[in-house]
Amino acid sequence: MRSLFYFLLSWPIKMLVRCKILPDNPQESLELENDKSVFYITRHQSASDLLTLQMTCKKLNLPDPLQVVEINGKQFNRCLCLDKPSSVLPWRKVGDTLAIEQGQALLKHHQENLEEDAKLVPVNIMWGRAPHKEKANVGTVIADQESPSWFRKFWIVLFSGRDTLVRYSKAVSFREMVEQHGSDEVAAHKLIRIARFHFHRQTIAATGPRLLGRQQKFTALFANPSIKRVIADEAKAKGLSEDEVKKQALGMMNEIAADYRDSTIRLGQRILKWLWNRLYDDIEVKHGDRLRELSQAGHEIIYVPCHRSHMDYLLLTYVIYQQGLATPRIAAGINLDFWPAGPIFRRAGAFFIRRSFKGNRLYSTIFREYLGLLFSRGYPVKYYTEGGRSRTGRLLQPKTGMLAMTIQSMLKGIDRPLTLVPVYIGYEHVMEVASYHKELKGSSKQKESAFGIVKAIRKLRNYGNGYVNFGEPININEFLNNQVPDWKQSIDPIDPPKPSWMTPAVNSMANDVMREINKAVALNSVTLTALVLLTSERHAMTREELVEHLNFFLDVQRNAPYSEEMSIPEEDGEALVEQVIKLNKVDIKDDKLGQILSLDENASLEMGYYRNNIIHAFMLPSLLCRLLKSYEKSTTEDLVANLSTLVNLFKAELFLWQDKQEITAQVEGLLALFAEQNLVKQSKAGYWSIIDEHEQGYKLTLLASCVSETVQRYAIVMKLIGQLQPVSRSTLESDATALASRMSTLHNINAPEFIDKKAQSAIINALREHEFIYSDDNGSFVATASFADLDQLIRDLTDDDVLQSILHS
């Protein structure tokens, strides 16, 4: 009868249920040996759950969960269920399942048969992703999932079946359970208790904590002691009544607060899935398993991505949802709060932030406490430390306000670990690139509007691939334990102070975040092609040359990667060229000898943006090639010493991460690659030199050119310091920018960051931080004793024609 019931029910289940299975390749992570060794454990002894499990197992070629397994003459149910469905009649009690008895029987069997080692696979089946609400409504009562009756399960399957998440977890070994905990009833109870807690954590990670309505948030904020105090102070200072100030505060809360709706997320992910299929060939995601592990461990996740495009908001939220996790509350600029985008973003979890809090104590307090409320309630959060979208393609210097408020929230005594997850987001095409160049040339930034959305939609086309790489998480608790061992002494649940260690700790954390973002860089066809063509003469190459150089650049990263976190294309140079041509990123000219691929002036400006996405990853290899070209003979120790000086100097601007040990390892890997390809040789005395610059050395020449503009900017600043010292910051920055502008004209350097005043300032800061210059009593910069050696090194690495122009200007 049960088999007939399951057979009849399987048809509507097939029609009504659509599953998202996690992880993407569970077979690999489960490492199962044979059918008999596989058992499953689920939350509910429900026919719809078991049939859904059966459907996904069939899709994954895993054993049927409804089968009975016979081992050594004993029969075992393949699936253990924790809870029976509750009764439709509230006064009728439902008994326990046989999970404990089944678990104990399997443990005893392993105790008696030492050669057996069955695996237990936890499978969490979640119908829909709606979070529980603080106040129940009709929908919550009907579709309650704690232990639903058949009547409630009917509505759950009907309304949420097409949004079902099936998550397979790492298999548990019965052999290890027996060896560690025995095989008695206590061990069986422990097994079931662990499984129950495991499923609870997973469910919270997927749906998020209980949902507070906007009005409930406002009530909580008005009850906050800090906000009460600032309202009273504002009323007294401005001669207003507290009710009038409260009205202002309520207006600010309405301006800030999200209005999260699960229905918006569900509809949005369907629309975005359709949109991504039209816009992108693929969305590549790396290290998504880190997010699930953090959520499973009870961490409060704070996503900190780089900011390339308005697409970032949508893409990252979509990817997080597809990873089976609750979507974050997103800090968005107030410029995006326009109709109709603002209300939609707000319902998708966006809360809005003004560009400046300066002089508005009431607003800054409300925003800080709103952020603290999100953390204390356990909501995942996403904010951008760059503050805005990068117009150059490089990471911007971080703005530390949100990180400071995050730590201030911790000083109120949040009891769960807060963890920052740096995220690298990359594209083969960024739709705003053209407007970025207009802004860099002096055009005013266009205000976001509904008309702008319509205009952008009309321009939508194939954008190639998108990339979302989750970097190494930074546990804020552990970070503070290392940086400020006594930080917990500053905890105050009511009014935490701003301790003296706050600013340096926040600055250090911000730089760590940016370095981790850059470590997770994703190389792709457009960024690599941009890097190669923009360093070539006249920005043109034959197709064969371009393929050869792309393969060489790929070899460099595959043999001595910038970091283990990065993504490197699996394709070869020929496939990358085909992708770039498909995206219409290069001009193609055919002649009798083949194809020539080139960039015109406008394309060069656009491709400069993509080159800057990855330039940091090739900084060390490029500097190494430049040293090999500048000095005929160098030992490995000489190369490492010079590279350590240069990398440390460039770190602040490009957020490089390598220390001397890592530099040594990468140099050795690169030299081994160059030697294998007959580009360099090492003498018996240990000196490295280029074999033949005309035969194969042009590969090293092109790679060395990647760092040309950075070296030239340092040469400009250092020449002025040597010539004008003591020199004030304002004069140095102004003269450096003017000289850079001249070099840009003389040598056809069209990178916007080359003549950017902020870029010159970053160089000055790096020279001062590493004590190559210092400020005298008048605040002017003067060179230190070590300045001359660095100046000579930079001159040796600068192209002769550019150096002569700099020295004679």
PDB file of C-alpha atoms in Angstrom, residues 528-781:
ATOM      1  CA  LEU A 528      44.362  39.515 -20.308  1.00  0.00           C
ATOM      2  CA  THR A 529      43.979  40.767 -23.882  1.00  0.00           C
ATOM      3  CA  ALA A 530      43.834  44.347 -22.610  1.00  0.00           C
ATOM      4  CA  LEU A 531      47.022  43.817 -20.603  1.00  0.00           C
ATOM      5  CA  VAL A 532      48.882  42.371 -23.607  1.00  0.00           C
ATOM      6  CA  LEU A 533      47.691  44.779 -26.317  1.00  0.00           C
ATOM      7  CA  LEU A 534      48.084  47.934 -24.226  1.00  0.00           C
ATOM      8  CA  THR A 535      51.714  47.077 -23.490  1.00  0.00           C
ATOM      9  CA  SER A 536      52.494  46.352 -27.141  1.00  0.00           C
ATOM     10  CA  GLU A 537      53.745  48.932 -29.602  1.00  0.00           C
ATOM     11  CA  ARG A 538      50.858  50.867 -31.196  1.00  0.00           C
ATOM     12  CA  HIS A 539      48.404  48.576 -29.383  1.00  0.00           C
ATOM     13  CA  ALA A 540      48.368  46.066 -32.253  1.00  0.00           C
ATOM     14  CA  MET A 541      49.521  42.483 -32.847  1.00  0.00           C
ATOM     15  CA  THR A 542      49.101  39.703 -35.312  1.00  0.00           C
ATOM     16  CA  ARG A 543      46.674  37.057 -34.152  1.00  0.00           C
ATOM     17  CA  GLU A 544      49.496  34.526 -33.791  1.00  0.00           C
ATOM     18  CA  GLU A 545      51.526  36.917 -31.607  1.00  0.00           C
ATOM     19  CA  LEU A 546      48.549  37.684 -29.396  1.00  0.00           C
ATOM     20  CA  VAL A 547      47.803  33.989 -28.893  1.00  0.00           C
ATOM     21  CA  GLU A 548      51.464  33.333 -28.062  1.00  0.00           C
ATOM     22  CA  HIS A 549      51.630  36.136 -25.495  1.00  0.00           C
ATOM     23  CA  LEU A 550      48.330  35.153 -23.901  1.00  0.00           C
ATOM     24  CA  ASN A 551      49.611  31.607 -23.485  1.00  0.00           C
ATOM     25  CA  PHE A 552      52.793  32.977 -21.923  1.00  0.00           C
ATOM     26  CA  PHE A 553      50.876  35.185 -19.477  1.00  0.00           C
ATOM     27  CA  LEU A 554      48.701  32.200 -18.559  1.00  0.00           C
ATOM     28  CA  ASP A 555      51.832  30.094 -17.979  1.00  0.00           C
ATOM     29  CA  VAL A 556      53.178  32.785 -15.653  1.00  0.00           C
ATOM     30  CA  GLN A 557      50.119  32.606 -13.387  1.00  0.00           C
ATOM     31  CA  ARG A 558      49.730  28.840 -13.598  1.00  0.00           C
ATOM     32  CA  ASN A 559      53.346  28.250 -12.549  1.00  0.00           C
ATOM     33  CA  ALA A 560      53.717  31.105 -10.040  1.00  0.00           C
ATOM     34  CA  PRO A 561      50.188  32.348  -9.250  1.00  0.00           C
ATOM     35  CA  TYR A 562      49.646  35.725  -7.633  1.00  0.00           C
ATOM     36  CA  SER A 563      47.661  33.841  -4.971  1.00  0.00           C
ATOM     37  CA  GLU A 564      45.935  30.517  -4.461  1.00  0.00           C
ATOM     38  CA  GLU A 565      42.602  32.375  -4.272  1.00  0.00           C
ATOM     39  CA  MET A 566      42.669  33.661  -7.857  1.00  0.00           C
ATOM     40  CA  SER A 567      40.835  32.267 -10.900  1.00  0.00           C
ATOM     41  CA  ILE A 568      42.852  31.408 -13.996  1.00  0.00           C
ATOM     42  CA  PRO A 569      41.109  30.498 -17.272  1.00  0.00           C
ATOM     43  CA  GLU A 570      41.344  26.862 -18.259  1.00  0.00           C
ATOM     44  CA  GLU A 571      41.212  27.804 -21.947  1.00  0.00           C
ATOM     45  CA  ASP A 572      44.286  28.469 -24.079  1.00  0.00           C
ATOM     46  CA  GLY A 573      45.211  31.721 -25.822  1.00  0.00           C
ATOM     47  CA  GLU A 574      43.367  30.830 -29.027  1.00  0.00           C
ATOM     48  CA  ALA A 575      40.065  30.368 -27.171  1.00  0.00           C
ATOM     49  CA  LEU A 576      40.571  33.652 -25.317  1.00  0.00           C
ATOM     50  CA  VAL A 577      41.120  35.515 -28.588  1.00  0.00           C
ATOM     51  CA  GLU A 578      37.917  34.009 -30.002  1.00  0.00           C
ATOM     52  CA  GLN A 579      36.010  35.239 -26.940  1.00  0.00           C
ATOM     53  CA  VAL A 580      37.421  38.779 -27.261  1.00  0.00           C
ATOM     54  CA  ILE A 581      36.472  38.903 -30.934  1.00  0.00           C
ATOM     55  CA  LYS A 582      32.983  37.642 -30.100  1.00  0.00           C
ATOM     56  CA  LEU A 583      32.591  40.489 -27.594  1.00  0.00           C
ATOM     57  CA  ASN A 584      33.715  43.006 -30.241  1.00  0.00           C
ATOM     58  CA  LYS A 585      36.537  44.357 -28.069  1.00  0.00           C
ATOM     59  CA  VAL A 586      39.184  44.598 -30.811  1.00  0.00           C
ATOM     60  CA  ASP A 587      39.453  45.815 -34.401  1.00  0.00           C
ATOM     61  CA  ILE A 588      40.316  43.108 -36.910  1.00  0.00           C
ATOM     62  CA  LYS A 589      42.155  43.675 -40.159  1.00  0.00           C
ATOM     63  CA  ASP A 590      42.753  40.828 -42.617  1.00  0.00           C
ATOM     64  CA  ASP A 591      45.658  40.795 -45.040  1.00  0.00           C
ATOM     65  CA  LYS A 592      47.433  38.149 -47.089  1.00  0.00           C
ATOM     66  CA  LEU A 593      49.476  37.045 -44.094  1.00  0.00           C
ATOM     67  CA  GLY A 594      46.604  36.671 -41.665  1.00  0.00           C
ATOM     68  CA  GLN A 595      44.798  38.817 -39.099  1.00  0.00           C
ATOM     69  CA  ILE A 596      45.953  41.892 -37.189  1.00  0.00           C
ATOM     70  CA  LEU A 597      44.115  42.705 -33.953  1.00  0.00           C
ATOM     71  CA  SER A 598      44.336  46.256 -32.674  1.00  0.00           C
ATOM     72  CA  LEU A 599      42.757  48.895 -30.457  1.00  0.00           C
ATOM     73  CA  ASP A 600      41.746  52.348 -31.632  1.00  0.00           C
ATOM     74  CA  GLU A 601      41.923  55.343 -29.287  1.00  0.00           C
ATOM     75  CA  ASN A 602      38.479  54.849 -27.762  1.00  0.00           C
ATOM     76  CA  ALA A 603      38.971  51.105 -27.389  1.00  0.00           C
ATOM     77  CA  SER A 604      42.343  51.715 -25.716  1.00  0.00           C
ATOM     78  CA  LEU A 605      40.685  53.879 -23.086  1.00  0.00           C
ATOM     79  CA  GLU A 606      38.021  51.248 -22.438  1.00  0.00           C
ATOM     80  CA  MET A 607      40.486  48.364 -22.347  1.00  0.00           C
ATOM     81  CA  GLY A 608      42.629  50.315 -19.896  1.00  0.00           C
ATOM     82  CA  TYR A 609      39.834  49.835 -17.378  1.00  0.00           C
ATOM     83  CA  TYR A 610      39.931  46.041 -17.794  1.00  0.00           C
ATOM     84  CA  ARG A 611      43.732  45.965 -17.678  1.00  0.00           C
ATOM     85  CA  ASN A 612      43.615  47.760 -14.333  1.00  0.00           C
ATOM     86  CA  ASN A 613      41.344  45.029 -12.947  1.00  0.00           C
ATOM     87  CA  ILE A 614      44.280  42.598 -12.990  1.00  0.00           C
ATOM     88  CA  ILE A 615      47.459  44.705 -13.216  1.00  0.00           C
ATOM     89  CA  HIS A 616      48.307  43.981  -9.573  1.00  0.00           C
ATOM     90  CA  ALA A 617      48.495  40.234 -10.299  1.00  0.00           C
ATOM     91  CA  PHE A 618      51.300  40.799 -12.833  1.00  0.00           C
ATOM     92  CA  MET A 619      53.185  43.438 -10.866  1.00  0.00           C
ATOM     93  CA  LEU A 620      55.782  41.068  -9.404  1.00  0.00           C
ATOM     94  CA  PRO A 621      56.437  39.111 -12.657  1.00  0.00           C
ATOM     95  CA  SER A 622      56.693  42.401 -14.562  1.00  0.00           C
ATOM     96  CA  LEU A 623      59.140  43.897 -12.067  1.00  0.00           C
ATOM     97  CA  LEU A 624      61.209  40.705 -12.186  1.00  0.00           C
ATOM     98  CA  CYS A 625      61.455  40.927 -15.976  1.00  0.00           C
ATOM     99  CA  ARG A 626      62.348  44.602 -15.719  1.00  0.00           C
ATOM    100  CA  LEU A 627      65.164  43.825 -13.281  1.00  0.00           C
ATOM    101  CA  LEU A 628      66.474  41.062 -15.577  1.00  0.00           C
ATOM    102  CA  LYS A 629      66.494  43.504 -18.496  1.00  0.00           C
ATOM    103  CA  SER A 630      68.049  46.371 -16.517  1.00  0.00           C
ATOM    104  CA  TYR A 631      70.858  44.361 -14.895  1.00  0.00           C
ATOM    105  CA  GLU A 632      72.799  41.926 -17.063  1.00  0.00           C
ATOM    106  CA  LYS A 633      73.636  39.687 -14.130  1.00  0.00           C
ATOM    107  CA  SER A 634      71.662  39.228 -10.914  1.00  0.00           C
ATOM    108  CA  THR A 635      71.589  36.515  -8.281  1.00  0.00           C
ATOM    109  CA  THR A 636      68.294  35.234  -6.932  1.00  0.00           C
ATOM    110  CA  GLU A 637      69.091  37.026  -3.660  1.00  0.00           C
ATOM    111  CA  ASP A 638      69.645  40.338  -5.506  1.00  0.00           C
ATOM    112  CA  LEU A 639      66.369  39.966  -7.364  1.00  0.00           C
ATOM    113  CA  VAL A 640      64.438  39.129  -4.188  1.00  0.00           C
ATOM    114  CA  ALA A 641      65.988  42.058  -2.306  1.00  0.00           C
ATOM    115  CA  ASN A 642      65.105  44.595  -5.004  1.00  0.00           C
ATOM    116  CA  LEU A 643      61.639  43.120  -5.478  1.00  0.00           C
ATOM    117  CA  SER A 644      60.954  43.232  -1.738  1.00  0.00           C
ATOM    118  CA  THR A 645      61.761  46.950  -1.719  1.00  0.00           C
ATOM    119  CA  LEU A 646      59.557  47.664  -4.741  1.00  0.00           C
ATOM    120  CA  VAL A 647      56.617  45.448  -3.730  1.00  0.00           C
ATOM    121  CA  ASN A 648      56.539  46.982  -0.252  1.00  0.00           C
ATOM    122  CA  LEU A 649      56.559  50.421  -1.857  1.00  0.00           C
ATOM    123  CA  PHE A 650      53.718  49.597  -4.273  1.00  0.00           C
ATOM    124  CA  LYS A 651      51.612  47.752  -1.693  1.00  0.00           C
ATOM    125  CA  ALA A 652      49.578  50.709  -0.497  1.00  0.00           C
ATOM    126  CA  GLU A 653      48.533  51.761  -3.997  1.00  0.00           C
ATOM    127  CA  LEU A 654      47.849  48.320  -5.501  1.00  0.00           C
ATOM    128  CA  PHE A 655      46.983  46.367  -2.323  1.00  0.00           C
ATOM    129  CA  LEU A 656      49.683  43.763  -2.913  1.00  0.00           C
ATOM    130  CA  TRP A 657      50.025  41.082  -0.255  1.00  0.00           C
ATOM    131  CA  GLN A 658      53.336  39.276  -0.759  1.00  0.00           C
ATOM    132  CA  ASP A 659      55.900  39.220   2.038  1.00  0.00           C
ATOM    133  CA  LYS A 660      59.566  38.339   1.485  1.00  0.00           C
ATOM    134  CA  GLN A 661      58.936  34.600   1.859  1.00  0.00           C
ATOM    135  CA  GLU A 662      56.166  34.658  -0.741  1.00  0.00           C
ATOM    136  CA  ILE A 663      58.223  36.904  -3.032  1.00  0.00           C
ATOM    137  CA  THR A 664      61.072  34.383  -2.854  1.00  0.00           C
ATOM    138  CA  ALA A 665      58.742  31.474  -3.702  1.00  0.00           C
ATOM    139  CA  GLN A 666      57.195  33.314  -6.648  1.00  0.00           C
ATOM    140  CA  VAL A 667      60.575  34.461  -7.981  1.00  0.00           C
ATOM    141  CA  GLU A 668      61.894  30.899  -7.879  1.00  0.00           C
ATOM    142  CA  GLY A 669      58.782  29.647  -9.669  1.00  0.00           C
ATOM    143  CA  LEU A 670      59.038  32.339 -12.347  1.00  0.00           C
ATOM    144  CA  LEU A 671      62.756  31.819 -12.935  1.00  0.00           C
ATOM    145  CA  ALA A 672      62.161  28.077 -13.286  1.00  0.00           C
ATOM    146  CA  LEU A 673      59.444  28.766 -15.890  1.00  0.00           C
ATOM    147  CA  PHE A 674      61.624  31.246 -17.790  1.00  0.00           C
ATOM    148  CA  ALA A 675      64.529  28.791 -17.782  1.00  0.00           C
ATOM    149  CA  GLU A 676      62.287  25.964 -18.980  1.00  0.00           C
ATOM    150  CA  GLN A 677      61.155  28.130 -21.901  1.00  0.00           C
ATOM    151  CA  ASN A 678      64.794  29.076 -22.692  1.00  0.00           C
ATOM    152  CA  LEU A 679      64.256  32.729 -21.849  1.00  0.00           C
ATOM    153  CA  VAL A 680      66.872  32.990 -19.091  1.00  0.00           C
ATOM    154  CA  LYS A 681      69.873  31.031 -17.895  1.00  0.00           C
ATOM    155  CA  GLN A 682      71.810  30.784 -14.644  1.00  0.00           C
ATOM    156  CA  SER A 683      75.577  30.748 -14.609  1.00  0.00           C
ATOM    157  CA  LYS A 684      77.622  28.448 -12.398  1.00  0.00           C
ATOM    158  CA  ALA A 685      78.242  31.448 -10.154  1.00  0.00           C
ATOM    159  CA  GLY A 686      74.467  31.789  -9.673  1.00  0.00           C
ATOM    160  CA  TYR A 687      73.856  34.845 -11.893  1.00  0.00           C
ATOM    161  CA  TRP A 688      70.678  35.052 -13.963  1.00  0.00           C
ATOM    162  CA  SER A 689      70.640  36.642 -17.407  1.00  0.00           C
ATOM    163  CA  ILE A 690      68.406  36.791 -20.470  1.00  0.00           C
ATOM    164  CA  ILE A 691      69.476  34.296 -23.148  1.00  0.00           C
ATOM    165  CA  ASP A 692      68.568  36.132 -26.376  1.00  0.00           C
ATOM    166  CA  GLU A 693      66.395  39.201 -26.283  1.00  0.00           C
ATOM    167  CA  HIS A 694      65.663  39.038 -30.011  1.00  0.00           C
ATOM    168  CA  GLU A 695      64.921  35.323 -30.311  1.00  0.00           C
ATOM    169  CA  GLN A 696      62.546  34.710 -27.380  1.00  0.00           C
ATOM    170  CA  GLY A 697      63.276  37.596 -25.022  1.00  0.00           C
ATOM    171  CA  TYR A 698      60.492  39.700 -26.517  1.00  0.00           C
ATOM    172  CA  LYS A 699      58.127  37.770 -24.238  1.00  0.00           C
ATOM    173  CA  LEU A 700      59.976  39.104 -21.204  1.00  0.00           C
ATOM    174  CA  THR A 701      60.108  42.563 -22.780  1.00  0.00           C
ATOM    175  CA  LEU A 702      56.331  42.696 -23.124  1.00  0.00           C
ATOM    176  CA  LEU A 703      55.773  41.378 -19.606  1.00  0.00           C
ATOM    177  CA  ALA A 704      58.274  43.937 -18.283  1.00  0.00           C
ATOM    178  CA  SER A 705      56.269  46.718 -19.945  1.00  0.00           C
ATOM    179  CA  CYS A 706      53.215  46.039 -17.766  1.00  0.00           C
ATOM    180  CA  VAL A 707      54.784  47.982 -14.910  1.00  0.00           C
ATOM    181  CA  SER A 708      56.171  50.846 -17.020  1.00  0.00           C
ATOM    182  CA  GLU A 709      53.627  53.502 -16.080  1.00  0.00           C
ATOM    183  CA  THR A 710      53.864  52.769 -12.342  1.00  0.00           C
ATOM    184  CA  VAL A 711      57.662  53.032 -12.421  1.00  0.00           C
ATOM    185  CA  GLN A 712      57.467  56.242 -14.471  1.00  0.00           C
ATOM    186  CA  ARG A 713      55.146  57.907 -11.958  1.00  0.00           C
ATOM    187  CA  TYR A 714      57.613  57.098  -9.170  1.00  0.00           C
ATOM    188  CA  ALA A 715      60.456  58.487 -11.290  1.00  0.00           C
ATOM    189  CA  ILE A 716      58.518  61.757 -11.716  1.00  0.00           C
ATOM    190  CA  VAL A 717      57.819  62.209  -8.003  1.00  0.00           C
ATOM    191  CA  MET A 718      61.341  61.255  -6.929  1.00  0.00           C
ATOM    192  CA  LYS A 719      62.945  63.557  -9.504  1.00  0.00           C
ATOM    193  CA  LEU A 720      60.920  66.499  -8.140  1.00  0.00           C
ATOM    194  CA  ILE A 721      61.773  65.646  -4.526  1.00  0.00           C
ATOM    195  CA  GLY A 722      65.468  65.499  -5.346  1.00  0.00           C
ATOM    196  CA  GLN A 723      65.272  68.774  -7.258  1.00  0.00           C
ATOM    197  CA  LEU A 724      62.930  70.829  -5.043  1.00  0.00           C
ATOM    198  CA  GLN A 725      63.492  69.586  -1.474  1.00  0.00           C
ATOM    199  CA  PRO A 726      62.444  70.806   0.979  1.00  0.00           C
ATOM    200  CA  VAL A 727      59.094  70.892  -0.838  1.00  0.00           C
ATOM    201  CA  SER A 728      55.547  71.197   0.476  1.00  0.00           C
ATOM    202  CA  ARG A 729      52.975  68.501  -0.239  1.00  0.00           C
ATOM    203  CA  SER A 730      50.770  70.837  -2.274  1.00  0.00           C
ATOM    204  CA  THR A 731      53.666  71.958  -4.489  1.00  0.00           C
ATOM    205  CA  LEU A 732      54.925  68.408  -4.931  1.00  0.00           C
ATOM    206  CA  GLU A 733      51.481  67.064  -5.843  1.00  0.00           C
ATOM    207  CA  SER A 734      50.793  69.939  -8.242  1.00  0.00           C
ATOM    208  CA  ASP A 735      54.171  69.742  -9.989  1.00  0.00           C
ATOM    209  CA  ALA A 736      54.037  65.934 -10.179  1.00  0.00           C
ATOM    210  CA  THR A 737      50.604  66.068 -11.796  1.00  0.00           C
ATOM    211  CA  ALA A 738      51.777  68.702 -14.284  1.00  0.00           C
ATOM    212  CA  LEU A 739      54.903  66.722 -15.197  1.00  0.00           C
ATOM    213  CA  ALA A 740      52.876  63.509 -15.516  1.00  0.00           C
ATOM    214  CA  SER A 741      50.510  65.326 -17.871  1.00  0.00           C
ATOM    215  CA  ARG A 742      53.475  66.392 -20.003  1.00  0.00           C
ATOM    216  CA  MET A 743      54.866  62.840 -20.112  1.00  0.00           C
ATOM    217  CA  SER A 744      51.398  61.623 -21.057  1.00  0.00           C
ATOM    218  CA  THR A 745      51.434  63.922 -24.103  1.00  0.00           C
ATOM    219  CA  LEU A 746      55.040  63.300 -25.092  1.00  0.00           C
ATOM    220  CA  HIS A 747      54.901  59.511 -24.824  1.00  0.00           C
ATOM    221  CA  ASN A 748      51.263  58.818 -25.663  1.00  0.00           C
ATOM    222  CA  ILE A 749      50.301  57.551 -22.203  1.00  0.00           C
ATOM    223  CA  ASN A 750      46.505  57.683 -22.040  1.00  0.00           C
ATOM    224  CA  ALA A 751      45.816  55.944 -18.727  1.00  0.00           C
ATOM    225  CA  PRO A 752      43.655  58.306 -16.600  1.00  0.00           C
ATOM    226  CA  GLU A 753      45.352  57.242 -13.356  1.00  0.00           C
ATOM    227  CA  PHE A 754      48.737  58.370 -14.738  1.00  0.00           C
ATOM    228  CA  ILE A 755      47.795  62.042 -14.354  1.00  0.00           C
ATOM    229  CA  ASP A 756      45.502  61.604 -11.363  1.00  0.00           C
ATOM    230  CA  LYS A 757      46.483  63.870  -8.461  1.00  0.00           C
ATOM    231  CA  LYS A 758      45.352  61.208  -5.976  1.00  0.00           C
ATOM    232  CA  ALA A 759      47.754  58.732  -7.575  1.00  0.00           C
ATOM    233  CA  GLN A 760      50.668  61.145  -7.032  1.00  0.00           C
ATOM    234  CA  SER A 761      49.550  61.609  -3.438  1.00  0.00           C
ATOM    235  CA  ALA A 762      49.544  57.828  -2.924  1.00  0.00           C
ATOM    236  CA  ILE A 763      53.184  57.686  -4.083  1.00  0.00           C
ATOM    237  CA  ILE A 764      54.168  60.461  -1.673  1.00  0.00           C
ATOM    238  CA  ASN A 765      52.441  58.631   1.186  1.00  0.00           C
ATOM    239  CA  ALA A 766      54.250  55.387   0.331  1.00  0.00           C
ATOM    240  CA  LEU A 767      57.649  57.109   0.239  1.00  0.00           C
ATOM    241  CA  ARG A 768      56.994  58.698   3.615  1.00  0.00           C
ATOM    242  CA  GLU A 769      55.606  55.514   5.193  1.00  0.00           C
ATOM    243  CA  HIS A 770      58.716  53.557   4.177  1.00  0.00           C
ATOM    244  CA  GLU A 771      60.974  56.394   5.372  1.00  0.00           C
ATOM    245  CA  PHE A 772      62.464  57.445   2.050  1.00  0.00           C
ATOM    246  CA  ILE A 773      61.301  60.992   2.838  1.00  0.00           C
ATOM    247  CA  TYR A 774      60.299  62.777   6.039  1.00  0.00           C
ATOM    248  CA  SER A 775      58.610  66.036   7.038  1.00  0.00           C
ATOM    249  CA  ASP A 776      60.817  68.778   8.461  1.00  0.00           C
ATOM    250  CA  ASP A 777      59.736  71.322  11.075  1.00  0.00           C
ATOM    251  CA  ASN A 778      57.889  73.351   8.436  1.00  0.00           C
ATOM    252  CA  GLY A 779      55.983  70.320   7.163  1.00  0.00           C
ATOM    253  CA  SER A 780      57.972  70.143   3.932  1.00  0.00           C
ATOM    254  CA  PHE A 781      59.338  66.877   2.534  1.00  0.00           C
TER     255      PHE A 781
END
